[in-house]
CSV table of C-alpha atoms in Angstrom, one decimal:
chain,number,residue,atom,x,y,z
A,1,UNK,CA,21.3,-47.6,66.5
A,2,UNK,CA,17.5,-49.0,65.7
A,3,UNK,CA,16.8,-46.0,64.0
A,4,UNK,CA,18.9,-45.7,61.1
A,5,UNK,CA,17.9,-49.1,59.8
A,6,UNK,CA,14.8,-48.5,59.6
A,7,UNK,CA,14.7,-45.3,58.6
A,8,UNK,CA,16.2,-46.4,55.4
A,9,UNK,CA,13.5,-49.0,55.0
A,10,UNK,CA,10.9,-45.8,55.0
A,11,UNK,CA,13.2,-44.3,52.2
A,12,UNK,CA,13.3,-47.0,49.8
A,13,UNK,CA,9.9,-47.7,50.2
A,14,UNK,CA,8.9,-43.7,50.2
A,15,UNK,CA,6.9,-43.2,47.1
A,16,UNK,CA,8.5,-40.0,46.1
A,17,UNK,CA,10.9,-38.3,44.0
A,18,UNK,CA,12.6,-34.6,44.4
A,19,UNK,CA,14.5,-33.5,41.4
A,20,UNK,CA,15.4,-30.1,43.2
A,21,UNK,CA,17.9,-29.2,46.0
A,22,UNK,CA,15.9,-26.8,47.5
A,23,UNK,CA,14.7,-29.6,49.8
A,24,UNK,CA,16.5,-32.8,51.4
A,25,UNK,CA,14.2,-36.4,49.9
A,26,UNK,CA,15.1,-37.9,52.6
A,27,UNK,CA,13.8,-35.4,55.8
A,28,UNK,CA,10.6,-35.0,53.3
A,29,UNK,CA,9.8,-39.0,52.9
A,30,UNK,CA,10.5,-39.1,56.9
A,31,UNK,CA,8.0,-36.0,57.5
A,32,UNK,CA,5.5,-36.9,54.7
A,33,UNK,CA,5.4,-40.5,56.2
A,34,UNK,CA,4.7,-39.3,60.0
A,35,UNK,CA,2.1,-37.1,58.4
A,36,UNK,CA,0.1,-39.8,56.3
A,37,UNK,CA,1.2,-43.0,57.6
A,38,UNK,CA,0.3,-46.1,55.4
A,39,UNK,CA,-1.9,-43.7,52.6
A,40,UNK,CA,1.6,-42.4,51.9
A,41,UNK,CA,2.1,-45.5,49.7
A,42,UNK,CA,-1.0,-44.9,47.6
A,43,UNK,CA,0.3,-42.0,46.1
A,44,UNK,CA,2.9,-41.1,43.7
A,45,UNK,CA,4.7,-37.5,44.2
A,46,UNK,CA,7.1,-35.7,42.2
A,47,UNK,CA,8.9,-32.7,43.0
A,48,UNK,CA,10.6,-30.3,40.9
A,49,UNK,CA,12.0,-26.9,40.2
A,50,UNK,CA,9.1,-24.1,39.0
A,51,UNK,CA,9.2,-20.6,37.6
A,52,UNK,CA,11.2,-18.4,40.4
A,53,UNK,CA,13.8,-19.3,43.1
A,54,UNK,CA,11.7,-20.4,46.0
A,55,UNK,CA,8.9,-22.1,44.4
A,56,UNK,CA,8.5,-25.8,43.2
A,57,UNK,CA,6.1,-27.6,41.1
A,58,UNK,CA,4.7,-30.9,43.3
A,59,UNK,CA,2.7,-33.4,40.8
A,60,UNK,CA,0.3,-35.5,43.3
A,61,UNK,CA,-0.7,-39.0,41.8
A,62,UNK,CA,-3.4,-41.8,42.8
A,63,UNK,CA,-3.1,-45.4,42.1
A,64,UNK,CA,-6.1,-45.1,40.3
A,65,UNK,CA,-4.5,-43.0,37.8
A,66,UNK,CA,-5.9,-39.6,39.2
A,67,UNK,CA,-3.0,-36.9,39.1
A,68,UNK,CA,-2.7,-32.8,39.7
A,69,UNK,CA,0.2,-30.7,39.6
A,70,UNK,CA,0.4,-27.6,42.3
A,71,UNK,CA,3.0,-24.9,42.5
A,72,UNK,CA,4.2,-24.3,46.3
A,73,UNK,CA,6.4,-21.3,47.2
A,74,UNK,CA,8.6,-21.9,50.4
A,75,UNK,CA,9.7,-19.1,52.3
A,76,UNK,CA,12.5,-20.9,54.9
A,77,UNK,CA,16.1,-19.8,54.5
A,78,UNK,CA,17.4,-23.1,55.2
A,79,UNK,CA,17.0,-26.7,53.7
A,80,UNK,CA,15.5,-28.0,56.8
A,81,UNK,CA,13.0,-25.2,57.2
A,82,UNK,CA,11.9,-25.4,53.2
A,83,UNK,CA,11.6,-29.4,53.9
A,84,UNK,CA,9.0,-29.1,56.7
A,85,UNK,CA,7.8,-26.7,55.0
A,86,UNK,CA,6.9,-28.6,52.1
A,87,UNK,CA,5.9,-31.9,53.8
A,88,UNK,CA,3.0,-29.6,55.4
A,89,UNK,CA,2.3,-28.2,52.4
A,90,UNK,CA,2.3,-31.5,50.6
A,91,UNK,CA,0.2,-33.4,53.1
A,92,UNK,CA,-2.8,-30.2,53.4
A,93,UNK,CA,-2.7,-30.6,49.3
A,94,UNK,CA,-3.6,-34.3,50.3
A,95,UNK,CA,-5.9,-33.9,52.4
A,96,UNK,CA,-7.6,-30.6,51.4
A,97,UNK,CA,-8.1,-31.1,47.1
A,98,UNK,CA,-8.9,-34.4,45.9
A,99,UNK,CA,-11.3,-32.9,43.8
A,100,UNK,CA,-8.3,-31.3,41.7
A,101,UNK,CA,-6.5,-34.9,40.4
A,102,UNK,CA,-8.3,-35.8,37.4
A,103,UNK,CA,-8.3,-39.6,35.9
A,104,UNK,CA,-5.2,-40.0,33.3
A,105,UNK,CA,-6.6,-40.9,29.7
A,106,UNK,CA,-5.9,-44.3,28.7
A,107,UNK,CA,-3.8,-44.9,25.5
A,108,UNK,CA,-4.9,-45.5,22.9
A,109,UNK,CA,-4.2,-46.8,19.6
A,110,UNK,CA,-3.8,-43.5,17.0
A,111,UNK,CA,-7.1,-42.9,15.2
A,112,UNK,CA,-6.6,-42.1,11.2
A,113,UNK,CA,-7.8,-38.9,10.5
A,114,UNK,CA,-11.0,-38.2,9.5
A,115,UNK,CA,-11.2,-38.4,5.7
A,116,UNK,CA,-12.3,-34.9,4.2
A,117,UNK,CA,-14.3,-34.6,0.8
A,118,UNK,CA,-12.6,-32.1,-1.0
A,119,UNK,CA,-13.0,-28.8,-1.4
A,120,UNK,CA,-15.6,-28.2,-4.3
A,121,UNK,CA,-13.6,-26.2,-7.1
A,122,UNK,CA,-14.7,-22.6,-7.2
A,123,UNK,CA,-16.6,-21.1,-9.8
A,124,UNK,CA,-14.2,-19.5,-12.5
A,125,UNK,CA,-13.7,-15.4,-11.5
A,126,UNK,CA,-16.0,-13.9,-13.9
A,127,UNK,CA,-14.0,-11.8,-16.3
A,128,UNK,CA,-14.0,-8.2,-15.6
A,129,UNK,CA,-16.8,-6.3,-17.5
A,130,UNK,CA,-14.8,-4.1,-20.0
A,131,UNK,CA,-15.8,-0.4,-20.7
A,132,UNK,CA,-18.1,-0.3,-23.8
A,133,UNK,CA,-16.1,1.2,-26.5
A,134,UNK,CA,-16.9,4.4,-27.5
A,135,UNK,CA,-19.2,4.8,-30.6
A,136,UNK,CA,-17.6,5.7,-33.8
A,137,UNK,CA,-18.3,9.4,-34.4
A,138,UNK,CA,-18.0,10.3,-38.3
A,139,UNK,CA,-19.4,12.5,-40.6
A,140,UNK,CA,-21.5,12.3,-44.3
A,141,UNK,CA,-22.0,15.1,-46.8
A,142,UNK,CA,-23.2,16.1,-50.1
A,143,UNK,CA,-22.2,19.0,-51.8
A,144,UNK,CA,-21.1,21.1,-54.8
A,145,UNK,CA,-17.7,21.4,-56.1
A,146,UNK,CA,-15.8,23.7,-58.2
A,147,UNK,CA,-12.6,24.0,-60.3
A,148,UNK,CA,-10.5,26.5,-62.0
A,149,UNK,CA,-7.7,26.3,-64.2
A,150,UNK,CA,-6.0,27.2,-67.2
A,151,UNK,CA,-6.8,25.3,-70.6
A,152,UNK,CA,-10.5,23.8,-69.7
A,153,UNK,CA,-11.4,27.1,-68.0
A,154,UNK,CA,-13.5,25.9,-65.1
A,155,UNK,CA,-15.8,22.8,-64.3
A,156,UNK,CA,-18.3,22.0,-61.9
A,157,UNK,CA,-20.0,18.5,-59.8
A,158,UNK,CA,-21.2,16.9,-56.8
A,159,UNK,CA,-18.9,15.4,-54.3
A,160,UNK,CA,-20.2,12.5,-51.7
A,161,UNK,CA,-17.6,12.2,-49.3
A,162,UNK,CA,-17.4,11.1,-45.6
A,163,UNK,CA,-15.3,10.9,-42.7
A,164,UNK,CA,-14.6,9.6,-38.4
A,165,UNK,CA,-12.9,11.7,-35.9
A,166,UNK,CA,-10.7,9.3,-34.5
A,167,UNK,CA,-7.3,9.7,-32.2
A,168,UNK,CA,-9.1,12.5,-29.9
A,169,UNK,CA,-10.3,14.2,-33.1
A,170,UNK,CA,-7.3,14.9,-34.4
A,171,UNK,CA,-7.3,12.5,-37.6
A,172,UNK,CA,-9.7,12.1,-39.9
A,173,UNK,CA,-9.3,9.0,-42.7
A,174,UNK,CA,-11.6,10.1,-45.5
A,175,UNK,CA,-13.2,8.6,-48.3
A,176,UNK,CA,-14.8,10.0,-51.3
A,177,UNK,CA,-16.8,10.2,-55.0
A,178,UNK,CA,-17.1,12.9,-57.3
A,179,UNK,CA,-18.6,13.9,-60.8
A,180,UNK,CA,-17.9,17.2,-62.7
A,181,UNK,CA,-17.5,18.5,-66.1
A,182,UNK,CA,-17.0,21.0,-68.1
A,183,UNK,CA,-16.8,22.7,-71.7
A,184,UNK,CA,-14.9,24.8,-74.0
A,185,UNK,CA,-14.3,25.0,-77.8
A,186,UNK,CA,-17.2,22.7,-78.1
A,187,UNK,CA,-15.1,20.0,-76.6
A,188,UNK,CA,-17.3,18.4,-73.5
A,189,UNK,CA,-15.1,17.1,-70.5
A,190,UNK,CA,-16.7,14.7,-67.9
A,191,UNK,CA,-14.7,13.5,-64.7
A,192,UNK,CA,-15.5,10.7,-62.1
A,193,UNK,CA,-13.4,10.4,-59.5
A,194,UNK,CA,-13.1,8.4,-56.5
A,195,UNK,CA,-10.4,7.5,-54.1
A,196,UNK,CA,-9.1,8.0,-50.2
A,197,UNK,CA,-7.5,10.2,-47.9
A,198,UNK,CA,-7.1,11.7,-44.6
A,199,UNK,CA,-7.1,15.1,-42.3
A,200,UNK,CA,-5.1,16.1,-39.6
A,201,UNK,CA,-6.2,18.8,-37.2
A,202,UNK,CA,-8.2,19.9,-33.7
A,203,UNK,CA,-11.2,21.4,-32.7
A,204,UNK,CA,-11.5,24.9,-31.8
A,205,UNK,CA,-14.1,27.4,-30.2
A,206,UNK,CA,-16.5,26.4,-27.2
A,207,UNK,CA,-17.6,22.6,-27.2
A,208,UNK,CA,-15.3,21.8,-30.0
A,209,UNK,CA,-18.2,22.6,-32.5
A,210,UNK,CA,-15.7,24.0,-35.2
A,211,UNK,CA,-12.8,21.6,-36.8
A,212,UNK,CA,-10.0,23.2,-38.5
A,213,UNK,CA,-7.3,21.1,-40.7
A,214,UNK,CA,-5.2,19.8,-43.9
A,215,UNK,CA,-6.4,17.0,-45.6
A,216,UNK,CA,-4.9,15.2,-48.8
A,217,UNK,CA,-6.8,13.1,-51.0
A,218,UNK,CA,-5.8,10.5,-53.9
A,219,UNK,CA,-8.5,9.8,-56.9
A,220,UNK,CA,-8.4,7.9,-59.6
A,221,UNK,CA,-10.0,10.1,-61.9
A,222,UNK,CA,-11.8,9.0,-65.3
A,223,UNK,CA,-11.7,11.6,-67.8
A,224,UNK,CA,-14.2,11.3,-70.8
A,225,UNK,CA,-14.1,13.9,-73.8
A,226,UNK,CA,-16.8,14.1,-76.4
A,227,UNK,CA,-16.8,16.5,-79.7
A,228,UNK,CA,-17.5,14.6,-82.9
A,229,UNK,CA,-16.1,11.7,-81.5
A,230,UNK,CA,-15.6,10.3,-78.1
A,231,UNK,CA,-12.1,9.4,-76.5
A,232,UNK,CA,-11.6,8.1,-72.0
A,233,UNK,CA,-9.0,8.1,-70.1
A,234,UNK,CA,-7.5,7.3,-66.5
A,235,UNK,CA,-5.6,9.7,-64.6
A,236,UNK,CA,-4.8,10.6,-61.3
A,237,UNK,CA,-5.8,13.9,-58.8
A,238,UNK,CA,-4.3,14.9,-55.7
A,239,UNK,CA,-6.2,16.9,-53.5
A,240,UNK,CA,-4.0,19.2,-51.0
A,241,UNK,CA,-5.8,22.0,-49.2
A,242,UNK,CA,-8.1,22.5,-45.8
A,243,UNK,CA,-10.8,21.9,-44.0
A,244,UNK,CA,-13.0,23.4,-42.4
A,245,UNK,CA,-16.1,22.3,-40.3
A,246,UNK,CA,-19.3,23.1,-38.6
A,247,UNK,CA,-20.9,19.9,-36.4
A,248,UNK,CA,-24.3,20.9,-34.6
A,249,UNK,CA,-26.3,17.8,-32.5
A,250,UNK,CA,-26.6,16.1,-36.5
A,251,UNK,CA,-26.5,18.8,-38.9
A,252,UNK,CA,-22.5,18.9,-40.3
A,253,UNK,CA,-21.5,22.1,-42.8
A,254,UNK,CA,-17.9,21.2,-44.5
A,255,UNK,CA,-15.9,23.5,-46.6
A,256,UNK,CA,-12.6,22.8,-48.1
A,257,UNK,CA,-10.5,24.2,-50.6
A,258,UNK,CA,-6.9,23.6,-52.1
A,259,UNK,CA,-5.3,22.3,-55.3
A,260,UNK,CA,-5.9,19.7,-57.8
A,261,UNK,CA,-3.1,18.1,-58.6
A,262,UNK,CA,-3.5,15.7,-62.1
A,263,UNK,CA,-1.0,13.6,-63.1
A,264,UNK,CA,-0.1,13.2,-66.5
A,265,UNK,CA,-1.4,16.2,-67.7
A,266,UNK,CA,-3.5,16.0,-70.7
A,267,UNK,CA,-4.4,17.8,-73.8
A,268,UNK,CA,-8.1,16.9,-75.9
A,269,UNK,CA,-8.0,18.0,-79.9
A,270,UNK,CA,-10.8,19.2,-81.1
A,271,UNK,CA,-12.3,20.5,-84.4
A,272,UNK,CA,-11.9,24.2,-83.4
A,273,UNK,CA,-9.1,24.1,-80.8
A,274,UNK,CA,-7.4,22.2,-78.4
A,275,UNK,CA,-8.9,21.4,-74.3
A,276,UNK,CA,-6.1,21.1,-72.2
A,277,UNK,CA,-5.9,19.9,-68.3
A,278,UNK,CA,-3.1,20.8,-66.7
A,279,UNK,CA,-1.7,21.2,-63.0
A,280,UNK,CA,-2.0,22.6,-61.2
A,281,UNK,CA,-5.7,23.7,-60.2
A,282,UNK,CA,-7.9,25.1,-57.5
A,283,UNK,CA,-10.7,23.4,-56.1
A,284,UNK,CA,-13.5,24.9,-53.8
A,285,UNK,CA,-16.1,22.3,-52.2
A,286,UNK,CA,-18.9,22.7,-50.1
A,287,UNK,CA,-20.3,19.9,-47.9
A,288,UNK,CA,-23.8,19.2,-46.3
A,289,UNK,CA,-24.8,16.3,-44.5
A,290,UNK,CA,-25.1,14.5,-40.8
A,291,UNK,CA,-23.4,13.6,-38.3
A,292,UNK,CA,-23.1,9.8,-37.1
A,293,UNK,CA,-22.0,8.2,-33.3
């Protein structure tokens, strides 16, 4: 009757704690306790479930603060067997790896975070280099220019006109000046003209050397008569025709012909018979100049 009372006094001073049913707490304080003896009370040891059914995770723990946590595997079928079991195991751990508790780190009071300069701003992204554009390719000629017609028979002059291929060589804005004149029943007809247009066409043959199109071109055209006396005016010429060209490495041939459209017509009195410029008439150019870009 001795023994149960102080076998109870070994449990409540057992320094131990099972949180598993695996094993009985009170067989493994008894066992662990005729295994160590006195040591028993400097050590903490927790016992509790671990990954599978027969294994369990034992935390060993000094007074000093040293601790290690082991997992055991038991292989008895009953709780006695898996509690003698474990109080071996328990007491070899003891005994045979001190080396393995480590000393708990003290608390300590939260340390701000280290302070970080910030990040130096990054260098703006250099814009993308943009593909040059492509040179302006164009054209400038000189040449001789003819028209035919009834009242002032014919008439001749330079043109200076010039041009850029532009929208894949397919338009052509154009800009010219011109002189001619001409004569008939004494009456002397002089023209200046000058004014814009365009072309629209493609080129042909192998390298696109040849250019083949329609082009229209407004003048303001300055007409002065002189017999006995003198007499000017304004008028206006439409040119409607094609256009033909020829560009080599810098050498450009044009030719273009069509009709003169001038609007009002007009009629010149002379002393022996009337000069009269009517619409419509047809113009012939020639062109010979260089090529730009």
């Amino acid at each position: 009757m001795l023994l149960v009372p102080a076998l109870l006094a070994v449990l409540v001073a057992a320094p131990i704690e099972v949180g598993t049913s695996l094993v009985d707490a009170t067989r493994l304080a008894a066992g662990l306790r005729a295994r160590v003896g006195p040591e028993l009370d400097d050590w903490t040891i927790t016992v509790g479930p671990a990954d599978g059914a027969d294994a369990l995770r034992v935390t060993l723990a000094r007074g000093d603060g040293r601790a290690a946590s082991h997992t055991v595997r038991l292989a008895g079928k009953t709780v006695e067997d898996r509690t003698r079991e474990l109080a071996a195991s328990i007491t070899l751990l003891m005994d045979s790896h001190p080396a393995d508790l480590t000393p708990a780190a003290p608390a300590s009071p939260a340390r701000p975070a280290p302070q970080r300069s910030p990040p130096l701003p990054r260098p703006p992204d250099a814009p993308a280099s943009r593909p040059p554009r492509p040179a302006l390719r164009g054209w400038l000629g000189l040449g001789p220019r003819i028209e035919v017609g009834s009242g002032l028979r014919y008439e001749a002059g330079l043109d200076l006109l010039g041009g850029l291929w532009l929208a894949r060589e397919h338009v052509q804005p154009l800009i010219g000046l011109g002189f001619s004149g001409g004569a008939r029943h004494g009456i002397s007809v002089l023209h200046a003209r000058f004014g814009a247009g365009a072309a629209f066409g493609a080129p042909l043959g192998p390298g696109g050397r040849l250019w083949l199109g329609a082009h229209l071109l407004g003048h303001a055209l300055y007409l002065h008569a002189v017999e006995v006396g003198t007499d000017a005016t304004w008028l206006s010429s439409t040119e409607i025709g094609g256009l033909l060209q020829y560009r080599g490495r810098r050498l450009f041939l044009g030719l273009r012909t069509g009709l003169d459209l001038t609007l009002p017509a007009v009629s010149i009195r002379g002393t022996r018979g009337v000069v009269r410029r009517e619409v419509p008439r047809w113009c012939f150019g020639l062109m010979f100049g260089v090529k730009f870009g």
